[in-house]
Tab-separated table of C-alpha atoms in Angstrom:
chain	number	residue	atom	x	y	z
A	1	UNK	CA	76.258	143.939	-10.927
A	2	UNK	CA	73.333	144.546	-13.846
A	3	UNK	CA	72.808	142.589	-16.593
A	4	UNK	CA	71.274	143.110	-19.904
A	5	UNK	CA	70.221	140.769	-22.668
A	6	UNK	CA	70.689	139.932	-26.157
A	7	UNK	CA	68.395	138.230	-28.206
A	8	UNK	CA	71.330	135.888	-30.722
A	9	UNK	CA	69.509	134.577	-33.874
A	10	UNK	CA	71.763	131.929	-36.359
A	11	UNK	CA	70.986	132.923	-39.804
A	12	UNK	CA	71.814	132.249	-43.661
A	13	UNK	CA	71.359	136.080	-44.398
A	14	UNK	CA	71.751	138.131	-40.983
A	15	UNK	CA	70.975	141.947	-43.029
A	16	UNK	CA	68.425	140.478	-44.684
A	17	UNK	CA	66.262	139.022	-41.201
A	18	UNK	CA	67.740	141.855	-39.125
A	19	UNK	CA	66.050	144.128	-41.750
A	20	UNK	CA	62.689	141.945	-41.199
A	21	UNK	CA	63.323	142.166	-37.685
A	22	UNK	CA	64.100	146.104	-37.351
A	23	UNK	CA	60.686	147.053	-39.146
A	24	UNK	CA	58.590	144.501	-37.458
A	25	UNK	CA	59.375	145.758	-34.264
A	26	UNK	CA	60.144	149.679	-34.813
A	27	UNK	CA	64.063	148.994	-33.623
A	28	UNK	CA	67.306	150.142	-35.181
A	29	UNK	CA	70.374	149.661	-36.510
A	30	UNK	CA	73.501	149.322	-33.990
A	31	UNK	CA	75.896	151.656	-34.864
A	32	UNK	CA	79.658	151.115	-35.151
A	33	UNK	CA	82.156	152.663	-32.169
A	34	UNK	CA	81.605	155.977	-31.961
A	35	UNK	CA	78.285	155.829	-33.901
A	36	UNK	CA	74.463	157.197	-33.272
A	37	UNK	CA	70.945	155.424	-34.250
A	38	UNK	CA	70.241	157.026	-37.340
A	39	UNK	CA	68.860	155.810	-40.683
A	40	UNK	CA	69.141	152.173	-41.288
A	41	UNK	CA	70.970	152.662	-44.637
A	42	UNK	CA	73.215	155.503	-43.491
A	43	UNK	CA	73.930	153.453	-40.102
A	44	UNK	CA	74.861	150.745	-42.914
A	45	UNK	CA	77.157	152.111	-44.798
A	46	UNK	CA	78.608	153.493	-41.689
A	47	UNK	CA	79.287	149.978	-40.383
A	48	UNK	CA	80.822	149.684	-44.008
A	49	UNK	CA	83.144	152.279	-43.783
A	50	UNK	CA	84.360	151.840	-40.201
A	51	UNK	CA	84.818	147.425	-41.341
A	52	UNK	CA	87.183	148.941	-44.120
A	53	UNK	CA	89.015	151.470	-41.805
A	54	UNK	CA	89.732	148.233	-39.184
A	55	UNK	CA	90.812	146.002	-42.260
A	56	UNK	CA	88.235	143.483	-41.962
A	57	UNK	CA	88.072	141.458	-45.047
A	58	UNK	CA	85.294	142.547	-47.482
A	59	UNK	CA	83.639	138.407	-47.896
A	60	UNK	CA	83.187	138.838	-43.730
A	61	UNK	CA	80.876	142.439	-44.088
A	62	UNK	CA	78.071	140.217	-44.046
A	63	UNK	CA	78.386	137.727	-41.464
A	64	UNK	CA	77.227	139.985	-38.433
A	65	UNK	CA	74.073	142.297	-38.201
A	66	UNK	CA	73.008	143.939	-35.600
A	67	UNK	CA	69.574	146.030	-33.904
A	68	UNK	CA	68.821	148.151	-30.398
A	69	UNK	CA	65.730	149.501	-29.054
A	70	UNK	CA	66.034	152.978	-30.325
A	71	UNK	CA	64.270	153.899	-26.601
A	72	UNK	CA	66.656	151.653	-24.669
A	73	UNK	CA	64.468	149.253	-23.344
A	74	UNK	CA	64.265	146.241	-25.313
A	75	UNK	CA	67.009	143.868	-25.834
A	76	UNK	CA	69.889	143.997	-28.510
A	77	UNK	CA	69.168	141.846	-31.502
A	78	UNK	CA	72.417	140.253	-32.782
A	79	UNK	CA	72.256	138.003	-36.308
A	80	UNK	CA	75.034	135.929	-36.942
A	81	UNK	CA	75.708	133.962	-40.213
A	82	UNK	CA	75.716	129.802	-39.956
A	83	UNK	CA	75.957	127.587	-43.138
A	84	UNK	CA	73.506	124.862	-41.572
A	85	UNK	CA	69.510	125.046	-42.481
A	86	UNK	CA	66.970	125.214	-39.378
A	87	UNK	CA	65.664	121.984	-39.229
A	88	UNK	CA	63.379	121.739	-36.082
A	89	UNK	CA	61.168	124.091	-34.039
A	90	UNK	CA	62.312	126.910	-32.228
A	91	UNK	CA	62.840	125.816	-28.358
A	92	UNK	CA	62.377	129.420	-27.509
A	93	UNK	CA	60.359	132.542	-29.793
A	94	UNK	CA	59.493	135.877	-29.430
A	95	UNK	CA	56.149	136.904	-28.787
A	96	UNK	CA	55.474	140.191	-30.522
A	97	UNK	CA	53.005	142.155	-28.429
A	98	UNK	CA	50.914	143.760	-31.105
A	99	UNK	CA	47.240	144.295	-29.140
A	100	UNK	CA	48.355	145.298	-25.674
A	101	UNK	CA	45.192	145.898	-23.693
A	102	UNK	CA	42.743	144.454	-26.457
A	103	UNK	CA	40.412	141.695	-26.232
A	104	UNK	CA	37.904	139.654	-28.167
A	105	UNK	CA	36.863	140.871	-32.082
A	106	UNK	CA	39.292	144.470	-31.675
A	107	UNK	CA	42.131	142.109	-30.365
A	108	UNK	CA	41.800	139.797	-32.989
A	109	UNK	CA	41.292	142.679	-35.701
A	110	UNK	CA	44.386	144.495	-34.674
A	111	UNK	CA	46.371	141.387	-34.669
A	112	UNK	CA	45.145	140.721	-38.165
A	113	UNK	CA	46.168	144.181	-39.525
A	114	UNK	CA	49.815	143.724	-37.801
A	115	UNK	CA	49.812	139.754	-39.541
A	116	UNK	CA	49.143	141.509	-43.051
A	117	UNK	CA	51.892	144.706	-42.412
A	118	UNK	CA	54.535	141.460	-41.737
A	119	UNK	CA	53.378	139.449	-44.595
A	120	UNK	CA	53.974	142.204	-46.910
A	121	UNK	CA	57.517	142.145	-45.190
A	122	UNK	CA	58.383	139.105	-45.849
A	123	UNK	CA	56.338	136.524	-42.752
A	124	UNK	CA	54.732	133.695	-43.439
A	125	UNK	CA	51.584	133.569	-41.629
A	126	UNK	CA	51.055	129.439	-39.926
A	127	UNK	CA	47.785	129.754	-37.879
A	128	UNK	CA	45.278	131.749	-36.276
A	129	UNK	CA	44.344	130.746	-32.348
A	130	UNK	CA	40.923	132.159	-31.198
A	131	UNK	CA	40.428	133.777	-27.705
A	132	UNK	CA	39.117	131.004	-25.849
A	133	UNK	CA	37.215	132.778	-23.248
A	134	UNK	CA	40.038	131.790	-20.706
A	135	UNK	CA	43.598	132.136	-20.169
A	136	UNK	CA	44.064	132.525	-24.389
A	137	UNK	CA	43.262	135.516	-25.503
A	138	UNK	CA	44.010	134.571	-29.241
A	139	UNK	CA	47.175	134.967	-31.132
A	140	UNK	CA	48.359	134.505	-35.192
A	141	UNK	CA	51.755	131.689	-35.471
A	142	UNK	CA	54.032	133.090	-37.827
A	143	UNK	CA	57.917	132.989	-39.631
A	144	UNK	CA	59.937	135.101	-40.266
A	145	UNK	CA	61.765	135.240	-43.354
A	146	UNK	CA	64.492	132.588	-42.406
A	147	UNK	CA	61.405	130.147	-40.801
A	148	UNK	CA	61.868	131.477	-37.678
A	149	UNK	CA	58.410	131.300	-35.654
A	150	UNK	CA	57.281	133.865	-33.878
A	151	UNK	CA	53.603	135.067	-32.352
A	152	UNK	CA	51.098	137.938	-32.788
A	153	UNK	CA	50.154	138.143	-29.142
């Protein structure tokens, strides 16, 4: 038997982060039954129209969001919609891989440039690590919209 993954996030606003999420990391929208990736607004008001043809009630639209890997290989990115506030660290956070291969001054440079493309959507940026010569090759602690942290790696 296989087994996939889903990455489950609690949030106060799960469009709003899954929109963060889908352009910091190139993914898409999840369709609805019997949908296709497409544009994130048309794949929206999809979802819209299929939550009105099943009778869910219109004050519930907003409590799920959904992304995919548009090339299949990352996992599913579900959003679901909690009253309560984060109030402690993240036991577990993603790790976006934004200088594959890079080291020293270009790794740190290309990190930089992706820190300032997720500021401008929203991140906060926490800290900068320097390469250490060692195991660390230097990284940039973030949050996401919501206070989520995540890493430039």
């Amino acid at each position: 038997m296989s087994r996939t993954m889903q990455l489950t996030y609690d949030a106060h606003d799960p469009r709003r982060l899954g929109l963060f999420w889908l352009a910091a990391l190139d993914y898409a929208v999840d369709p609805p039954p019997g949908g296709r990736i497409g544009d994130p607004e048309e794949t929206v008001a999809a979802w819209t129209d299929f939550l009105h043809s099943v009778g869910v009630p219109e004050e519930q639209h907003g409590s799920a969001f959904a992304l995919v890997d548009p090339q299949g290989t990352g996992p599913r990115i579900f959003f679901q919609q909690v009253p309560e506030d984060k109030v402690a660290k993240n036991r577990l956070h993603l790790d976006v891989r934004a200088a594959p291969g890079l080291s020293g001054d270009d790794r740190m440079a290309a990190l930089e440039r992706e820190c300032d493309r997720l500021v401008a959507l929203g991140a906060t940026r926490q800290g900068r690590h320097e390469p250490d010569g060692g195991m660390h090759a230097g990284h940039i602690v973030m949050t996401d919209p919501e206070g989520n942290e995540f890493c430039l790696d």
